[in-house]
Short mmCIF file of C-alpha atoms in Angstrom, two decimals:
data_model
loop_
_atom_site.label_atom_id
_atom_site.label_comp_id
_atom_site.label_asym_id
_atom_site.label_seq_id
_atom_site.Cartn_x
_atom_site.Cartn_y
_atom_site.Cartn_z
CA UNK A 566 88.12 67.62 75.58
CA UNK A 567 87.34 69.54 72.31
CA UNK A 568 91.08 70.65 72.07
CA UNK A 569 92.61 67.27 73.12
CA UNK A 570 93.95 64.67 70.52
CA UNK A 571 93.22 61.42 71.94
CA UNK A 572 95.97 59.88 69.76
CA UNK A 573 98.28 61.48 72.41
CA UNK A 574 97.22 58.94 74.83
CA UNK A 575 98.69 56.04 72.70
CA UNK A 576 101.72 58.07 72.25
CA UNK A 577 102.09 58.79 75.85
CA UNK A 578 101.70 55.09 76.67
CA UNK A 579 104.44 54.29 74.29
CA UNK A 580 106.65 56.98 75.52
CA UNK A 581 106.30 55.96 79.10
CA UNK A 582 106.76 52.30 78.51
CA UNK A 583 109.91 52.80 76.34
CA UNK A 584 111.51 55.90 77.89
CA UNK A 585 112.80 56.57 74.35
CA UNK A 586 111.41 58.68 71.45
CA UNK A 587 112.95 56.38 68.86
CA UNK A 588 111.64 53.10 70.40
CA UNK A 589 108.25 54.64 71.06
CA UNK A 590 108.05 55.55 67.38
CA UNK A 591 109.03 52.13 66.22
CA UNK A 592 106.38 50.74 68.67
CA UNK A 593 103.74 52.80 66.95
CA UNK A 594 105.08 52.33 63.47
CA UNK A 595 105.53 56.24 63.06
CA UNK A 596 108.61 58.44 62.67
CA UNK A 597 111.09 59.67 65.41
CA UNK A 598 110.23 63.31 64.54
CA UNK A 599 106.57 62.70 64.59
CA UNK A 600 106.83 61.06 68.02
CA UNK A 601 109.15 63.88 69.24
CA UNK A 602 106.48 66.52 68.14
CA UNK A 603 103.73 64.31 70.17
CA UNK A 604 106.07 64.65 73.32
CA UNK A 605 106.16 68.31 72.81
CA UNK A 606 102.45 68.53 72.84
CA UNK A 607 102.17 66.24 75.67
CA UNK A 608 104.56 68.49 77.62
CA UNK A 609 102.38 71.29 77.01
CA UNK A 610 99.30 69.60 77.97
CA UNK A 611 100.61 68.39 81.18
CA UNK A 612 102.77 71.41 81.79
CA UNK A 613 105.50 68.89 82.71
CA UNK A 614 108.56 67.82 80.97
CA UNK A 615 107.52 64.05 81.65
CA UNK A 616 110.85 62.65 80.18
CA UNK A 617 114.13 64.36 80.84
CA UNK A 618 117.62 63.69 79.72
CA UNK A 619 119.95 61.68 81.93
CA UNK A 620 123.21 61.21 80.04
CA UNK A 621 122.31 59.38 76.90
CA UNK A 622 119.00 58.26 78.20
CA UNK A 623 115.48 59.69 79.00
CA UNK A 624 114.20 59.19 82.46
CA UNK A 625 110.52 59.94 83.67
CA UNK A 626 109.59 62.50 86.03
CA UNK A 627 107.61 62.12 89.10
CA UNK A 628 104.53 63.23 87.29
CA UNK A 629 105.01 60.72 84.45
CA UNK A 630 105.62 57.91 87.09
CA UNK A 631 102.14 58.87 88.46
CA UNK A 632 100.64 58.76 84.94
CA UNK A 633 102.24 55.54 83.65
CA UNK A 634 99.73 52.76 85.14
CA UNK A 635 96.55 54.72 84.39
CA UNK A 636 97.67 55.93 80.87
CA UNK A 637 98.42 52.16 80.08
CA UNK A 638 95.03 51.11 81.46
CA UNK A 639 93.19 53.85 79.48
CA UNK A 640 95.30 52.98 76.20
CA UNK A 641 94.55 49.32 76.61
CA UNK A 642 90.82 49.86 77.16
CA UNK A 643 90.66 52.25 74.09
CA UNK A 644 92.32 49.54 71.75
CA UNK A 645 90.08 46.94 73.20
CA UNK A 646 87.10 49.08 72.22
CA UNK A 647 88.14 48.93 68.47
CA UNK A 648 89.51 45.39 68.59
CA UNK A 649 87.59 42.46 66.65
CA UNK A 650 84.64 40.85 68.44
CA UNK A 651 85.60 38.77 71.36
CA UNK A 652 83.82 36.01 69.56
CA UNK A 653 86.67 35.85 67.04
CA UNK A 654 88.26 32.55 66.12
CA UNK A 655 91.05 31.53 68.55
CA UNK A 656 93.10 30.42 65.53
CA UNK A 657 93.00 34.12 64.11
CA UNK A 658 93.14 36.25 67.15
CA UNK A 659 96.37 38.45 67.54
CA UNK A 660 97.03 39.64 71.14
CA UNK A 661 99.80 40.10 73.64
CA UNK A 662 99.32 39.20 77.17
CA UNK A 663 101.63 40.72 80.01
CA UNK A 664 102.20 37.50 82.53
CA UNK A 665 103.65 37.75 85.99
CA UNK A 666 104.78 34.21 86.86
CA UNK A 667 106.63 33.27 90.03
CA UNK A 668 110.11 32.15 89.41
CA UNK A 669 109.52 28.30 90.16
CA UNK A 670 107.05 28.28 87.20
CA UNK A 671 108.86 30.29 84.63
CA UNK A 672 111.05 27.65 83.79
CA UNK A 673 108.60 24.75 83.98
CA UNK A 674 105.06 25.95 83.25
CA UNK A 675 105.83 28.69 80.64
CA UNK A 676 107.33 26.42 77.99
CA UNK A 677 104.43 24.17 78.09
CA UNK A 678 101.95 27.17 77.95
CA UNK A 679 103.78 28.40 74.72
CA UNK A 680 103.52 24.99 73.19
CA UNK A 681 99.95 24.78 74.01
CA UNK A 682 99.08 28.24 72.73
CA UNK A 683 100.96 27.48 69.47
CA UNK A 684 98.10 25.00 68.86
CA UNK A 685 95.19 26.62 70.44
CA UNK A 686 95.72 30.30 69.63
CA UNK A 687 98.82 30.88 67.61
CA UNK A 688 98.31 34.60 67.50
CA UNK A 689 98.84 34.90 71.16
CA UNK A 690 102.00 36.28 72.45
CA UNK A 691 103.41 36.24 76.03
CA UNK A 692 105.49 39.01 77.55
CA UNK A 693 106.77 38.03 81.13
CA UNK A 694 107.00 40.83 83.59
CA UNK A 695 109.70 41.12 86.43
CA UNK A 696 108.67 39.80 89.75
CA UNK A 697 109.30 43.16 91.45
CA UNK A 698 105.86 44.17 90.27
CA UNK A 699 104.49 42.01 93.12
CA UNK A 700 104.81 45.12 95.37
CA UNK A 701 102.65 47.17 93.09
CA UNK A 702 99.05 47.10 92.24
CA UNK A 703 100.12 45.80 88.83
CA UNK A 704 96.81 44.02 88.00
CA UNK A 705 94.78 47.12 88.72
CA UNK A 706 96.96 49.41 86.87
CA UNK A 707 96.89 47.16 83.78
CA UNK A 708 100.74 46.51 83.80
CA UNK A 709 99.85 42.80 84.20
CA UNK A 710 97.10 40.88 82.58
CA UNK A 711 97.40 37.41 84.49
CA UNK A 712 99.53 36.71 87.66
CA UNK A 713 100.43 33.06 88.35
CA UNK A 714 102.06 31.87 91.41
CA UNK A 715 101.62 31.80 95.23
CA UNK A 716 99.06 34.80 95.40
CA UNK A 717 99.24 36.73 98.37
CA UNK A 718 96.06 38.31 99.69
CA UNK A 719 95.64 41.94 98.30
CA UNK A 720 92.98 44.05 96.43
CA UNK A 721 89.55 42.54 97.27
CA UNK A 722 88.39 43.28 93.74
CA UNK A 723 90.98 41.11 92.20
CA UNK A 724 89.58 37.73 90.88
CA UNK A 725 91.54 34.67 91.62
CA UNK A 726 91.36 30.96 91.17
CA UNK A 727 93.32 27.96 92.68
CA UNK A 728 95.10 26.04 90.14
CA UNK A 729 97.14 23.36 92.13
CA UNK A 730 98.26 22.22 95.39
CA UNK A 731 101.96 21.81 95.44
CA UNK A 732 104.39 19.91 97.73
CA UNK A 733 107.96 20.84 98.20
CA UNK A 734 110.67 18.32 98.00
CA UNK A 735 114.44 18.36 98.24
CA UNK A 736 116.80 17.83 95.51
CA UNK A 737 120.49 16.81 95.12
CA UNK A 738 122.69 15.53 92.42
CA UNK A 739 123.22 11.88 91.99
CA UNK A 740 126.69 11.65 93.72
CA UNK A 741 125.66 13.86 96.85
CA UNK A 742 126.15 12.08 100.14
CA UNK A 743 122.37 12.12 100.93
CA UNK A 744 121.74 10.24 97.54
CA UNK A 745 123.28 7.32 99.27
CA UNK A 746 121.20 7.38 102.27
CA UNK A 747 118.15 5.12 102.38
CA UNK A 748 116.11 7.43 104.61
CA UNK A 749 116.90 11.11 105.13
CA UNK A 750 116.17 12.13 108.80
CA UNK A 751 115.77 15.68 110.00
CA UNK A 752 119.17 15.41 111.57
CA UNK A 753 120.84 14.54 108.21
CA UNK A 754 118.87 16.96 106.20
CA UNK A 755 119.94 19.83 108.81
CA UNK A 756 123.56 18.67 108.66
CA UNK A 757 123.79 19.12 104.85
CA UNK A 758 124.72 22.48 103.10
CA UNK A 759 121.65 24.26 101.58
CA UNK A 760 120.94 26.75 98.85
CA UNK A 761 117.83 28.97 99.43
CA UNK A 762 115.79 30.76 96.76
CA UNK A 763 114.66 34.30 97.89
CA UNK A 764 114.17 37.25 95.67
CA UNK A 765 114.46 39.49 98.81
CA UNK A 766 117.65 37.74 99.91
CA UNK A 767 115.85 36.13 103.02
CA UNK A 768 118.06 33.03 104.21
CA UNK A 769 115.36 32.04 106.93
CA UNK A 770 112.04 30.59 106.42
CA UNK A 771 109.42 27.82 107.35
CA UNK A 772 112.09 25.02 106.94
CA UNK A 773 114.37 26.81 109.66
CA UNK A 774 111.44 27.33 111.85
CA UNK A 775 110.60 23.57 111.73
CA UNK A 776 114.18 22.62 112.28
CA UNK A 777 114.42 24.83 115.24
CA UNK A 778 111.51 23.39 116.92
CA UNK A 779 113.59 20.14 116.67
CA UNK A 780 116.71 21.83 118.10
CA UNK A 781 118.21 21.77 114.74
CA UNK A 782 119.81 24.38 112.53
CA UNK A 783 120.88 24.09 108.84
CA UNK A 784 123.84 25.87 107.15
CA UNK A 785 122.91 27.91 104.25
CA UNK A 786 125.92 28.44 101.98
CA UNK A 787 124.11 30.65 99.39
CA UNK A 788 120.80 32.62 98.73
CA UNK A 789 119.95 33.10 95.16
CA UNK A 790 117.19 34.85 93.58
CA UNK A 791 115.74 32.24 91.13
CA UNK A 792 114.59 28.65 91.26
CA UNK A 793 116.61 27.78 88.11
CA UNK A 794 119.80 29.00 89.57
CA UNK A 795 119.40 26.76 92.79
CA UNK A 796 118.77 23.82 90.60
CA UNK A 797 121.89 24.41 88.60
CA UNK A 798 123.82 24.89 91.68
CA UNK A 799 122.42 21.61 93.13
CA UNK A 800 123.48 19.79 89.87
CA UNK A 801 127.16 21.27 90.09
CA UNK A 802 127.92 21.01 93.72
CA UNK A 803 127.01 19.25 97.01
CA UNK A 804 124.02 21.26 98.21
CA UNK A 805 120.43 20.60 98.86
CA UNK A 806 117.84 22.76 97.31
CA UNK A 807 114.07 22.78 97.59
CA UNK A 808 111.76 22.42 94.59
CA UNK A 809 108.14 21.92 93.77
CA UNK A 810 107.33 18.29 93.28
CA UNK A 811 104.91 18.27 90.43
CA UNK A 812 105.47 21.52 88.46
CA UNK A 813 109.46 21.13 88.81
CA UNK A 814 109.44 17.55 87.73
CA UNK A 815 110.47 18.05 84.16
CA UNK A 816 113.39 20.42 85.03
CA UNK A 817 114.46 18.13 87.87
CA UNK A 818 114.57 15.16 85.37
CA UNK A 819 116.43 17.26 82.54
CA UNK A 820 119.00 18.20 85.23
CA UNK A 821 119.40 14.66 86.43
CA UNK A 822 118.83 15.42 89.98
CA UNK A 823 117.62 12.91 92.68
CA UNK A 824 114.76 14.12 94.95
CA UNK A 825 113.43 12.86 98.44
CA UNK A 826 110.62 13.99 100.84
CA UNK A 827 111.66 16.88 103.13
CA UNK A 828 111.51 15.23 106.50
CA UNK A 829 109.55 17.99 108.03
CA UNK A 830 105.79 18.79 108.29
CA UNK A 831 105.92 21.62 105.70
CA UNK A 832 102.38 22.97 104.68
CA UNK A 833 101.49 22.45 100.98
CA UNK A 834 101.52 25.38 98.76
CA UNK A 835 98.43 26.70 96.67
CA UNK A 836 99.30 27.83 93.02
CA UNK A 837 96.72 30.31 92.06
CA UNK A 838 96.13 32.86 89.17
CA UNK A 839 94.68 36.34 89.52
CA UNK A 840 93.15 38.82 87.29
CA UNK A 841 91.50 42.32 87.15
CA UNK A 842 87.75 42.36 86.58
CA UNK A 843 88.25 44.36 83.36
CA UNK A 844 89.43 41.21 81.98
CA UNK A 845 87.04 38.84 83.47
CA UNK A 846 84.54 38.61 80.36
CA UNK A 847 87.21 38.95 77.68
CA UNK A 848 86.92 35.88 75.65
CA UNK A 849 90.64 35.85 74.59
CA UNK A 850 91.64 36.31 78.36
CA UNK A 851 89.16 33.56 79.25
CA UNK A 852 90.88 31.30 76.74
CA UNK A 853 94.32 32.10 78.26
CA UNK A 854 92.89 31.18 81.87
CA UNK A 855 91.38 28.07 80.40
CA UNK A 856 94.59 26.85 78.96
CA UNK A 857 96.36 27.83 82.21
CA UNK A 858 93.99 25.68 84.25
CA UNK A 859 94.36 22.85 81.73
CA UNK A 860 98.19 22.87 82.02
CA UNK A 861 98.33 23.06 85.66
CA UNK A 862 95.82 20.26 86.14
CA UNK A 863 97.82 17.95 83.88
CA UNK A 864 101.07 18.83 85.73
CA UNK A 865 99.45 18.17 89.00
CA UNK A 866 98.28 14.70 87.85
CA UNK A 867 101.42 13.69 86.09
CA UNK A 868 103.86 14.51 88.99
CA UNK A 869 104.08 15.19 92.55
CA UNK A 870 105.87 11.96 93.81
CA UNK A 871 109.59 12.14 94.55
CA UNK A 872 111.75 9.48 92.74
CA UNK A 873 113.83 7.01 94.73
CA UNK A 874 117.25 8.09 95.55
CA UNK A 875 118.73 4.71 94.31
CA UNK A 876 118.02 3.50 90.90
#
């Protein structure tokens, strides 16, 4: 290690995150020529080009992709080593957290969290990461600091904490035919046109299995990748979409949608958060988790009941 410049770790982290010499230089507040020289030294150190030209862009080599997660984790730990004490005043902390939040929460929970942090810790910034990181060990590799949503069983070393139990309800626009129905039966529910939310494009799920047990089948006219898209479709056309009762309440009200219980025996959903042990004792991370618990508890207490279809 005597001949290794440890500053290159930070440079490599920025280069692999940005895939651009210019953007990496701006991220580290240095010049593009200096970053280009650092890339040259890194290429010699790893005996690999790391980033190669593809048209007007740079793309990572397979070796760079192998290094990306570990380099980011090492760089993060190194910066934390020289960061101010964890006992620093929340009002003066300056920190950016990478969050992976399930789609149904990104439009409902995140605005409340941002407003809360403006008061509790105004120096904390949030960076939402794409949901496709669900299929990677993002927490372990340091790509994500906190995951919030329906947490699937995974790495046993990961810490997790249940936040709320959520019930799914159906939502329609005020002039939908079901909005003029006093009681929505499974038959009426199945007879309506539906829009389904699935990041993987799946049109079939637990609702369809429940309907099949009753000899029923619904017509899915659209599969969309996001909860927000489904709600806007429900506002604009005669389709039924499914929404979380409590955590989705603010957006349902904003869009003026009517809700009713789904006439099936669907299991409740448990919303949780998960984090890596490296962050377990970090005071600022603990603050973020505490504010997340507080907001989720308030949302669960303040919602959860479907509003009547008729005013």
